[in-house]
Tab-separated table of C-alpha atoms and ligand atoms in Angstrom:
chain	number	residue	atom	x	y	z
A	1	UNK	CA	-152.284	5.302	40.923
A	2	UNK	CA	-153.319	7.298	44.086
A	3	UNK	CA	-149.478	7.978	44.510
A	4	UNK	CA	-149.545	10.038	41.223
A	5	UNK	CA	-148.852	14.019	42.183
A	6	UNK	CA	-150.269	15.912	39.373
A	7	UNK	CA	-148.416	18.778	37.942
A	8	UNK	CA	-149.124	22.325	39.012
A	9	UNK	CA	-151.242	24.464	36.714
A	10	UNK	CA	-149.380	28.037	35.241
A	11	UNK	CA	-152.581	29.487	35.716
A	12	UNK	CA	-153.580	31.403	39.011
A	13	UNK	CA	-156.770	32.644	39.938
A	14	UNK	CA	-160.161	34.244	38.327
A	15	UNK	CA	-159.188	37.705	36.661
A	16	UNK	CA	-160.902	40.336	35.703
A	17	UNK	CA	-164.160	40.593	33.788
A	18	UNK	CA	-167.512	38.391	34.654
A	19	UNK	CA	-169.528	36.127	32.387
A	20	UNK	CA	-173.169	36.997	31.468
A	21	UNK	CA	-175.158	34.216	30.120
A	22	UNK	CA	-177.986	35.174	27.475
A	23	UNK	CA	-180.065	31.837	26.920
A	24	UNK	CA	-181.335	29.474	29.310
A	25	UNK	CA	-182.451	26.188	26.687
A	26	UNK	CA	-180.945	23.398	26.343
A	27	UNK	CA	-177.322	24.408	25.531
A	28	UNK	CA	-177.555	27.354	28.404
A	29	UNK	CA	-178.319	25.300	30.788
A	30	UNK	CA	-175.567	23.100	30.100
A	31	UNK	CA	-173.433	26.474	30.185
A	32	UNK	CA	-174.427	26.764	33.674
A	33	UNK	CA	-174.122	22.972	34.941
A	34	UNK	CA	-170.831	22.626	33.447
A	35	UNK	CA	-169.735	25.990	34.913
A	36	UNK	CA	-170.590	24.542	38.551
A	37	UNK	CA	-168.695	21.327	37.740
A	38	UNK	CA	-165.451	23.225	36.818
A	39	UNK	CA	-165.309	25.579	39.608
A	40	UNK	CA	-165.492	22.800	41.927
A	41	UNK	CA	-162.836	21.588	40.514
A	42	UNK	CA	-160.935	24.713	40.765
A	43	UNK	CA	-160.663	25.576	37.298
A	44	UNK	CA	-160.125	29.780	37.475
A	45	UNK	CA	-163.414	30.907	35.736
A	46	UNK	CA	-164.409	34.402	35.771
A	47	UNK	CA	-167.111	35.120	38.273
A	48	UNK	CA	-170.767	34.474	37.324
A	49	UNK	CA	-172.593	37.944	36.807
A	50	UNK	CA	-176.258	37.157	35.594
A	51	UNK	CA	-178.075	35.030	33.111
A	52	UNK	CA	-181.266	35.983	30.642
A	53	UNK	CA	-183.328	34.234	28.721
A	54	UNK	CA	-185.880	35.942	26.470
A	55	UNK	CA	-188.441	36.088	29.630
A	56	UNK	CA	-185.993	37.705	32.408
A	57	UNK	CA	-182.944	38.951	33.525
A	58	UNK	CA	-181.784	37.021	36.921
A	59	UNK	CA	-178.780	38.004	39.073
A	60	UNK	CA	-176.168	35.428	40.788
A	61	UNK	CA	-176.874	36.161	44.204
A	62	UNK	CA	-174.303	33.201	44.978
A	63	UNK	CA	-176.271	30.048	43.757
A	64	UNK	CA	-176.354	29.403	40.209
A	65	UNK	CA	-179.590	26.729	40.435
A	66	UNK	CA	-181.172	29.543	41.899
A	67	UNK	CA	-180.859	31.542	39.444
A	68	UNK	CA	-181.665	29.824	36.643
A	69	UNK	CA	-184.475	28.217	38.101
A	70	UNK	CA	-185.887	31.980	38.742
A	71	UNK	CA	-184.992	32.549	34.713
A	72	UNK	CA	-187.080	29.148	33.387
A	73	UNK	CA	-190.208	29.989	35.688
A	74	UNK	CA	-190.444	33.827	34.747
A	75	UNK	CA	-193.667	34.619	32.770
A	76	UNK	CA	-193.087	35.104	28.801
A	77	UNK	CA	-193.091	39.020	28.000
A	78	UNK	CA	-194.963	40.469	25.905
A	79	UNK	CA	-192.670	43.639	24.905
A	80	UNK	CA	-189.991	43.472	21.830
A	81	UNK	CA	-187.039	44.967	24.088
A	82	UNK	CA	-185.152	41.564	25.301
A	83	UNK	CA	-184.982	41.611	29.620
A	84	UNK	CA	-181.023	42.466	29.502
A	85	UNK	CA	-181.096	45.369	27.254
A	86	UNK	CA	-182.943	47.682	30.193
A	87	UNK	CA	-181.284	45.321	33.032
A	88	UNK	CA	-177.678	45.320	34.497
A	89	UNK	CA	-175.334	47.090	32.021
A	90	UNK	CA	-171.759	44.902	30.902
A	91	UNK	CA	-168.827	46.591	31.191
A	92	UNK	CA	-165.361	46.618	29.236
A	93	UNK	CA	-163.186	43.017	29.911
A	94	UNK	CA	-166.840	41.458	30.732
A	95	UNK	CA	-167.943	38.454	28.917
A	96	UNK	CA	-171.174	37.213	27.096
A	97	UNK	CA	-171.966	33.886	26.213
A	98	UNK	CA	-174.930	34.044	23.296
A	99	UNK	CA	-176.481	30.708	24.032
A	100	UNK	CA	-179.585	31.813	21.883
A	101	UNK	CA	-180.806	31.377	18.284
A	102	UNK	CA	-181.767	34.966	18.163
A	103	UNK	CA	-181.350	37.102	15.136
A	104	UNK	CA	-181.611	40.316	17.881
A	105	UNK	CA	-179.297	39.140	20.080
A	106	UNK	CA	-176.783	38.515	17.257
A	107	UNK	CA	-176.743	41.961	16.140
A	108	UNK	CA	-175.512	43.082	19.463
A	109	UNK	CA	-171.932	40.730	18.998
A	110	UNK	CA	-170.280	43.890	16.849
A	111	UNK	CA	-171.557	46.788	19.341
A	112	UNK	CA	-170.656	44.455	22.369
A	113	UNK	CA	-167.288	43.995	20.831
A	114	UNK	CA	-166.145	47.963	20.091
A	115	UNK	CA	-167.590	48.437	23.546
A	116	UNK	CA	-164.542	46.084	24.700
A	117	UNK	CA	-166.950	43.231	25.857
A	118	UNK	CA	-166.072	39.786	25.159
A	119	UNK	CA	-168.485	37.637	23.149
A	120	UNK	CA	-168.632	34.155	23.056
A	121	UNK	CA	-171.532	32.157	21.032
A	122	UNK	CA	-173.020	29.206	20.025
A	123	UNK	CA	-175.231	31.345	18.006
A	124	UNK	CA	-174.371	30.697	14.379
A	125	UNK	CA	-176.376	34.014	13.088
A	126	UNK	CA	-172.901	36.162	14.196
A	127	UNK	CA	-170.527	35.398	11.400
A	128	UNK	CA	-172.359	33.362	9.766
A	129	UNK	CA	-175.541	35.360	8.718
A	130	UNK	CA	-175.333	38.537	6.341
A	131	UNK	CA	-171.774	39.018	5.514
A	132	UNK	CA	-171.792	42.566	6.085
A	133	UNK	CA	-172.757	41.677	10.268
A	134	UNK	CA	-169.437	38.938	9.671
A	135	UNK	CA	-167.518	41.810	8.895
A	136	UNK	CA	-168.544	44.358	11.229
A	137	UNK	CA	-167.926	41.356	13.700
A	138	UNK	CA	-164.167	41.186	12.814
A	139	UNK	CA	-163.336	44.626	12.455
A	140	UNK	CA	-164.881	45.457	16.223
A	141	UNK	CA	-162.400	43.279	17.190
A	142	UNK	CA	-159.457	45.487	16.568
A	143	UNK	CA	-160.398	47.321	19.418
A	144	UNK	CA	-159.218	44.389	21.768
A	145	UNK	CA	-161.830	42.774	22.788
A	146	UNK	CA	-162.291	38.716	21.765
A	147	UNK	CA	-164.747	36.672	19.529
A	148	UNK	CA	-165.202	33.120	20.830
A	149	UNK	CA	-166.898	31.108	18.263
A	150	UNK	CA	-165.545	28.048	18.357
A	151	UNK	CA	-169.157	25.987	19.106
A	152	UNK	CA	-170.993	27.273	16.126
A	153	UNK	CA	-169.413	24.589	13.879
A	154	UNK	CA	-168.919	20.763	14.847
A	155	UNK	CA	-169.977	21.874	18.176
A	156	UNK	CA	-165.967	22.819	19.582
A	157	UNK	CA	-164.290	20.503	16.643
A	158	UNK	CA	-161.460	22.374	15.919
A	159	UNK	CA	-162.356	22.246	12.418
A	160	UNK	CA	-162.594	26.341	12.222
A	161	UNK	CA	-159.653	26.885	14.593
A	162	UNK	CA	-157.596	24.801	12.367
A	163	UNK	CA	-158.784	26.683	9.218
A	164	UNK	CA	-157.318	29.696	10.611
A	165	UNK	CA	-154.441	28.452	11.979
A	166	UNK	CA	-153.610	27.135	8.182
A	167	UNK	CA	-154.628	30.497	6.523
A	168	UNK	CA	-152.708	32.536	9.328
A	169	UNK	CA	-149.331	29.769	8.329
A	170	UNK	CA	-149.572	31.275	4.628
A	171	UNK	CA	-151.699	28.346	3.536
A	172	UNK	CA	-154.675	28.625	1.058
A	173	UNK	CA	-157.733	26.572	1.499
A	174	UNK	CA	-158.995	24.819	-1.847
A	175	UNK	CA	-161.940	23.535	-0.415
A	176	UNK	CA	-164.125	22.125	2.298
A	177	UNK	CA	-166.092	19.354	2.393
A	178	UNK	CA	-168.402	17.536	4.972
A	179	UNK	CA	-170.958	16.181	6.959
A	180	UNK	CA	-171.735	19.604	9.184
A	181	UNK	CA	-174.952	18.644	10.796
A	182	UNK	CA	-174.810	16.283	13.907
A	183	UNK	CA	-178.837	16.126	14.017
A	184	UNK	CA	-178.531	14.865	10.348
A	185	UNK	CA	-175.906	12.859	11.001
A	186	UNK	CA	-177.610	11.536	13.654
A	187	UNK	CA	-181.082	10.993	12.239
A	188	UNK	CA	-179.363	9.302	8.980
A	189	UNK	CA	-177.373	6.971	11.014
A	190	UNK	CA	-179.943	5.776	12.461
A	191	UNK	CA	-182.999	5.612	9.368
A	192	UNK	CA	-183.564	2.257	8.530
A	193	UNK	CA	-186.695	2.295	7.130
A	194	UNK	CA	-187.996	0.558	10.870
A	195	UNK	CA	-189.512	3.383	12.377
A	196	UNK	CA	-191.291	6.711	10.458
A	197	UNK	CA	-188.579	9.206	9.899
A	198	UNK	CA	-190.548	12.033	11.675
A	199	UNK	CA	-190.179	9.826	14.923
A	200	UNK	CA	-186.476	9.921	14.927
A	201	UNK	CA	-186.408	14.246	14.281
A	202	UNK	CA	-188.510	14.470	17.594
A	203	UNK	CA	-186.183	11.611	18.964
A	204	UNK	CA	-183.322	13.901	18.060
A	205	UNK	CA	-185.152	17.252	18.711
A	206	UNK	CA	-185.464	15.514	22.584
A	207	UNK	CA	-181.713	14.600	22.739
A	208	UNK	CA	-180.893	18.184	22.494
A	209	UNK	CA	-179.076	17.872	18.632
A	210	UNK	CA	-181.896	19.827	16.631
A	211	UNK	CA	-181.943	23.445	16.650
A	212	UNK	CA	-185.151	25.090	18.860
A	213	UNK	CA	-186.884	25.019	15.320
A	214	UNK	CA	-186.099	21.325	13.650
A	215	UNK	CA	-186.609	23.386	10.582
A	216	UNK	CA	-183.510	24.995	10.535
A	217	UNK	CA	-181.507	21.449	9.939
A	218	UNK	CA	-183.842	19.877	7.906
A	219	UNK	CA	-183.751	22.804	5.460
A	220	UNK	CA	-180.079	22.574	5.281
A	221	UNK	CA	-179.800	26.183	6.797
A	222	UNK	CA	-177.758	25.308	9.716
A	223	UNK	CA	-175.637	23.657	7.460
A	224	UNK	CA	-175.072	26.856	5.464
A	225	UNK	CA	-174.605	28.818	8.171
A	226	UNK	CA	-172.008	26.809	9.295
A	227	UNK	CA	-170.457	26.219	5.714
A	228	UNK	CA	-170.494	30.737	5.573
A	229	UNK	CA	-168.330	30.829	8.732
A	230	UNK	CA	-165.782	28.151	7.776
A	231	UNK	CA	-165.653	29.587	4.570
A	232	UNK	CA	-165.039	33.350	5.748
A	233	UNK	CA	-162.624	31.879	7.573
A	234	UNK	CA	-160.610	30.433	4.760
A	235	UNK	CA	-161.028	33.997	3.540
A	236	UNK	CA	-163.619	33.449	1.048
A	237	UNK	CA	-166.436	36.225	1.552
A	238	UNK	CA	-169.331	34.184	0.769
A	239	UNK	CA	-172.924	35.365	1.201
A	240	UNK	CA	-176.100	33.035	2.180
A	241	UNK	CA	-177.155	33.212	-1.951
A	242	UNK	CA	-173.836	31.701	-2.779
A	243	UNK	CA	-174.593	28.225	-1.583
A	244	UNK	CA	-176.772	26.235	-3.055
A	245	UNK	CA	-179.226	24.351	-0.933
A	246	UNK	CA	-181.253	21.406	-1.437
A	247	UNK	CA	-183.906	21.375	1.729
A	248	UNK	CA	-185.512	18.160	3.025
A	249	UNK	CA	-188.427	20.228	4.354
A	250	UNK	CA	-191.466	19.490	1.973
A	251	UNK	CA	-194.019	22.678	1.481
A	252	UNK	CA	-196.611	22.426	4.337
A	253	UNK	CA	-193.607	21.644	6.930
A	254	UNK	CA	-191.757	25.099	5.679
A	255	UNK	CA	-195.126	26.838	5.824
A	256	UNK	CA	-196.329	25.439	8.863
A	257	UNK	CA	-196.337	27.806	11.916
A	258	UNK	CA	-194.168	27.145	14.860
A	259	UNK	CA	-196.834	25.424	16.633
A	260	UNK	CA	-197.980	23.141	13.856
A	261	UNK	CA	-194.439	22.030	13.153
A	262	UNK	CA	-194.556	18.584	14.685
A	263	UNK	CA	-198.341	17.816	13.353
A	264	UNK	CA	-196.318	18.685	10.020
A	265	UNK	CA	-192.951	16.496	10.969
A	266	UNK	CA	-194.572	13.215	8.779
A	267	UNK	CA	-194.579	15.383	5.610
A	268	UNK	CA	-190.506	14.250	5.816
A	269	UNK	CA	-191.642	10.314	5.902
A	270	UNK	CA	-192.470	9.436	2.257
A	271	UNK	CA	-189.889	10.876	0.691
A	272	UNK	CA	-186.908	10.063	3.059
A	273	UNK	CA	-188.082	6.692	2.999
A	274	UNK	CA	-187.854	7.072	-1.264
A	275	UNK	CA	-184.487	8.482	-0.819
A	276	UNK	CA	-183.414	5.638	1.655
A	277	UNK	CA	-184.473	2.541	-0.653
A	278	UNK	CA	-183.481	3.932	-3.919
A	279	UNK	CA	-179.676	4.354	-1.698
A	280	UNK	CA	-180.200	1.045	-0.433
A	281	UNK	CA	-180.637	-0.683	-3.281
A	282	UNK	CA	-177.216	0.476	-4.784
A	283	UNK	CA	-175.242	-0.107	-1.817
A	284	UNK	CA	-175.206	3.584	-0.888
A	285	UNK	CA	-175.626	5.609	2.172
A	286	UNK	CA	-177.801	8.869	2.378
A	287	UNK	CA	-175.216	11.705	3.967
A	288	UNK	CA	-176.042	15.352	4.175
A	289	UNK	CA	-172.940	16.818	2.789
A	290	UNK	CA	-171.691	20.704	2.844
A	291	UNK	CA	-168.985	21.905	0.628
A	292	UNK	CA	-167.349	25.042	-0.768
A	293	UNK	CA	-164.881	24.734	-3.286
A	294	UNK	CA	-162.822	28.225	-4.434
A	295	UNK	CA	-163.104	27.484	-7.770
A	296	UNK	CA	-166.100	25.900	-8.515
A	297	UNK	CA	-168.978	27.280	-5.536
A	298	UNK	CA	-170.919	25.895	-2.551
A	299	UNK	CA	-173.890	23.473	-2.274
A	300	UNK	CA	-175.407	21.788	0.687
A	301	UNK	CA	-177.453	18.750	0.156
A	302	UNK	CA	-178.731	15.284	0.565
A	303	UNK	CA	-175.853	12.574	-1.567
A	304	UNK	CA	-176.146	8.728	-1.689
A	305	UNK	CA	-172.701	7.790	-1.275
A	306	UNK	CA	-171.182	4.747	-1.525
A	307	UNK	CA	-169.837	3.044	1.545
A	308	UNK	CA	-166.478	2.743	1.104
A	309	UNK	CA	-166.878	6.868	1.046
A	310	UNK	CA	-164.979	8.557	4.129
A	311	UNK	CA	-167.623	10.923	4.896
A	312	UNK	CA	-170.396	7.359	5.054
A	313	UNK	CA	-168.815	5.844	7.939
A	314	UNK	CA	-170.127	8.518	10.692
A	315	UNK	CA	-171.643	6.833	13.876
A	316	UNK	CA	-174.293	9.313	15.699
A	317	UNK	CA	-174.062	12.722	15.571
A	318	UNK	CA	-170.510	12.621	14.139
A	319	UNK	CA	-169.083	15.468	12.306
A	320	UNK	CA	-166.561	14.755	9.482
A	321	UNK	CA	-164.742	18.104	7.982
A	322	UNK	CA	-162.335	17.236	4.549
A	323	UNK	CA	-159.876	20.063	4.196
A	324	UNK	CA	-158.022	20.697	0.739
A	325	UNK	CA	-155.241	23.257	0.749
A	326	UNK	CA	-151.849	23.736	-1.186
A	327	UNK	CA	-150.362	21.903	1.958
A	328	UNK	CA	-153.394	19.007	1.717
A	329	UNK	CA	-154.100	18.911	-2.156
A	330	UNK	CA	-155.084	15.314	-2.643
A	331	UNK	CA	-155.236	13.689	0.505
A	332	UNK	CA	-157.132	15.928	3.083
A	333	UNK	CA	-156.664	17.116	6.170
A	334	UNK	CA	-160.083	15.285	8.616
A	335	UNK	CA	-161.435	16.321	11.616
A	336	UNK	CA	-163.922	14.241	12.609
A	337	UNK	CA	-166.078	13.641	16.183
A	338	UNK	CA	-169.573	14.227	17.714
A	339	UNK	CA	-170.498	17.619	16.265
A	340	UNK	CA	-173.987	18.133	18.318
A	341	UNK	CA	-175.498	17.773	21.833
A	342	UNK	CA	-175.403	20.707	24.514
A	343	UNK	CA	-172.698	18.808	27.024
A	344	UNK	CA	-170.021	19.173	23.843
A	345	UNK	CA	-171.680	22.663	23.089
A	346	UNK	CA	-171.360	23.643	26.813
A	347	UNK	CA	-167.606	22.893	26.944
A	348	UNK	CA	-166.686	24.189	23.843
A	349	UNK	CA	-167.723	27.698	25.375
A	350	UNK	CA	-166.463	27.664	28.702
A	351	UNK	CA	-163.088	26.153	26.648
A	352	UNK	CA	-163.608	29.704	24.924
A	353	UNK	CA	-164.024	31.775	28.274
A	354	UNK	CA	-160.834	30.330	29.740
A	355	UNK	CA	-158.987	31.022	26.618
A	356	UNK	CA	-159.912	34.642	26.730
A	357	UNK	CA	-159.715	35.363	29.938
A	358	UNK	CA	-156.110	33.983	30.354
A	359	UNK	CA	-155.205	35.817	27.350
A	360	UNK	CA	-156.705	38.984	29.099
A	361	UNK	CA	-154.058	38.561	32.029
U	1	NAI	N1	-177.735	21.790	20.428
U	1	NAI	C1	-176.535	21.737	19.882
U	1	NAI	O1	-175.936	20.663	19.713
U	1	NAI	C2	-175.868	22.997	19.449
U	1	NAI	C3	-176.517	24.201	19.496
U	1	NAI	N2	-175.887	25.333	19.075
U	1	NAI	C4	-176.588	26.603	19.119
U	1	NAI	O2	-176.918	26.928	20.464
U	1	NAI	C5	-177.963	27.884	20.447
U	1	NAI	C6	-178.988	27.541	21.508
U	1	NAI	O3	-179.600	26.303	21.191
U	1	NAI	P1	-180.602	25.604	22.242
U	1	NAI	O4	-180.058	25.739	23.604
U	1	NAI	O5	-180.899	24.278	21.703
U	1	NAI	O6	-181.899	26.527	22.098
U	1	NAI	P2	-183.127	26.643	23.112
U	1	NAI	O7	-184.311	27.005	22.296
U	1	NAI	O8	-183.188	25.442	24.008
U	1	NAI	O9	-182.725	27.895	24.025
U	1	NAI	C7	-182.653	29.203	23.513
U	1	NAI	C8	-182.664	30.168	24.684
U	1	NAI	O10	-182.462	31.478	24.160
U	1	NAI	C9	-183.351	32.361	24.855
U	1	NAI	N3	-183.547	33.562	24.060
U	1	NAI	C10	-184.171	33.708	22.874
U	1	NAI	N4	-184.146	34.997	22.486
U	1	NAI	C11	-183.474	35.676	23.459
U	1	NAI	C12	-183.116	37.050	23.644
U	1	NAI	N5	-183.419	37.984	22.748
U	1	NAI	N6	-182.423	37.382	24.776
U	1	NAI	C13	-182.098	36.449	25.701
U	1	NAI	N7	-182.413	35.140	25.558
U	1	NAI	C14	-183.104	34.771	24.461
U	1	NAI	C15	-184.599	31.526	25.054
U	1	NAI	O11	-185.460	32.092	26.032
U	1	NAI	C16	-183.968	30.204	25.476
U	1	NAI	O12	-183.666	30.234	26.864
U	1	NAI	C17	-178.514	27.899	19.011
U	1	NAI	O13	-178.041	29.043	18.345
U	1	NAI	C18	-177.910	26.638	18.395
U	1	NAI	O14	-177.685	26.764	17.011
U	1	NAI	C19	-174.599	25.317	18.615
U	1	NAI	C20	-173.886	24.163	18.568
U	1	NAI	C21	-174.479	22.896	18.952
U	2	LIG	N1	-178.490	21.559	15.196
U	2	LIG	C1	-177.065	21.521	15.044
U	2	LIG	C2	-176.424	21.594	16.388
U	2	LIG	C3	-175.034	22.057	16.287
U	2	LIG	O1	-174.707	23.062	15.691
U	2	LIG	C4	-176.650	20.245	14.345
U	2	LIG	O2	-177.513	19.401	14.141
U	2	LIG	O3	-175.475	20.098	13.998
């Protein structure tokens, strides 16, 4: 196969603007390992500008490990202004990548965005925390500057992109349904009633599929988050109320402060293992399912399906998106594939940098 010439790329060089990183955790520093990989490669990224994390703000000097090295051994600050809002300013055709979970640093998405900076996020708390923030989101955008959000659902399955693609053909979406969380996914797939279920959220929380506070899944709030921007997208203005939720997190977990929350993690063990053997003894399989439906609302909760279901045959973190439209009434449209983990994460931003800064040419 060594004679095979491969075909030359339409694209050309780097252009323009420069990428600013803000987050440094687990999916960040995917953002940056990935980064190195491609431009080795010679894939035409924009230029590296700086990276933050809530401790510091850290310049590219020209190595990357550097750099975020100098960002993980900063001390913590004590001050409520984050490091990059008094540090380097960004500048029109630049582009940030929001690898946080932070509530501040998604507010900044519309005012980056009328100020003609890119954004691109993993950070679901953009479009799809308070509707009115959604909305500012899309309206900055008419004044040219991009909105990549493709990781904040399935983790870069083109489940949202293909949402809008439908919508923008003229189609209308009757409903969603799936399994949105790849930590749940995940963590059900592998419950067997073995091993204590609060073993496998740490195993998971390790792997890099939980969000920085385990919490969030096992509340079914990333879940909602996730079914708010698909749903927005289908051009359904939901707000948080509007879905019903059914957590998983017992009382003294939800209470418990951040650093009690693993002391608290085998609250989740007696009644997961209830909800397992009451499943298993009808042949079922415990899924954490998300839907919206136009008509008839949203929920998010814990099912016991039956196994010849299509959304109780994930392996691993696997995502599995049903979409109902007047083009797909009966039969839906799936997407399905690993919907967590910061490598997928990772490429599913850079695969949003690359798309905005060639359409920026
Ligand atoms: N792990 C996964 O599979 C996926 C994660 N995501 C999202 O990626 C985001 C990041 O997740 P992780 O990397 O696991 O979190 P993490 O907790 O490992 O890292 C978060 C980073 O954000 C930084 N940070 C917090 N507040 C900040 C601020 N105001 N300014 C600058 N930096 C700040 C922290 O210092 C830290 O470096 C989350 O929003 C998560 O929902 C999205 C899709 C998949
Ligand atoms: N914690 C999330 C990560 C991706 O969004 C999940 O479990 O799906």
């Amino acid at each position: 196969m060594s004679s095979v010439t491969r075909i030359r790329s339409a694209t050309g060089g780097a252009r323009g603007g420069r990428i600013a990183l803000l987050g440094t955790g687990v999916v960040g520093s995917a953002v940056v390992a990935r980064y190195r990989q491609l431009v080795e490669r010679g894939v035409p990224l924009p230029p590296f500008a700086w990276l933050s994390n809530s401790r510091a703000q850290v310049a590219n000097d020209g190595s990357l490990d550097e750099a975020i090295a100098r960002a993980h051994a900063a001390p913590r600050q004590s001050g409520a202004v984050p490091p990059w809002a008094e540090g380097e300013a960004l500048a029109r055709g630049d582009i940030v990548i929001d690898a946080t979970a932070s509530d501040t640093v998604a507010d900044w998405h519309a005012e980056w965005l009328q100020r003609g900076i890119h954004v691109v996020t993993a950070n679901k708390l953009g479009n799809g925390g308070d509707l009115a923030r959604a909305q500012a989101i899309v309206d900055a955008q008419r004044e040219g500057a991009r909105y990549g959000d493709s990781a904040t659902v399935g983790a870069g399955l083109p489940a949202l992109r293909l949402i809008r693609e439908l919508v923008a053909g003229g189609d209308r979406i009757h409903a969603v349904e799936g399994v949105l969380s790849g930590s749940l996914a995940w963590l059900l797939s592998r419950f067997d009633d073995t091993r204590p279920f609060s073993d496998l959220v740490r195993e998971a929380r390790d792997a890099g599929y939980a969000e920085p506070d385990p919490r969030q899944d096992l509340s079914g709030e990333d879940v909602r988050r996730k079914l708010l921007i698909l749903a927005r997208a289908a051009g359904l203005p939901l707000e948080a109320r509007d879905i019903r939720v059914s957590s998983l997190v017992p009382d003294a977990l939800r209470d418990a402060a951040p650093d009690a929350v693993d002391a608290q993690l085998n609250t989740l063990d007696k009644p997961l293992r209830e909800r397992f053997v009451t499943a298993y003894r009808s042949d079922a399989r415990l899924c954490f399912v998300g839907r919206f439906d136009a008509e008839r609302g949203a929920s998010v909760g814990l099912r016991a399906l039956p196994l010849s279901h299509p959304l109780a045959s994930g392996h691993g973190t696997e995502n599995r998106a049903a979409i109902f439209s007047d083009r797909y009434p009966d039969r839906p449209l799936v997407i399905q594939g690993p919907g967590a983990g910061a490598q997928v994460t990772a490429a599913a931003l850079l695969d949003d940098v690359l798309r905005i800064d060639a359409s920026a040419r």
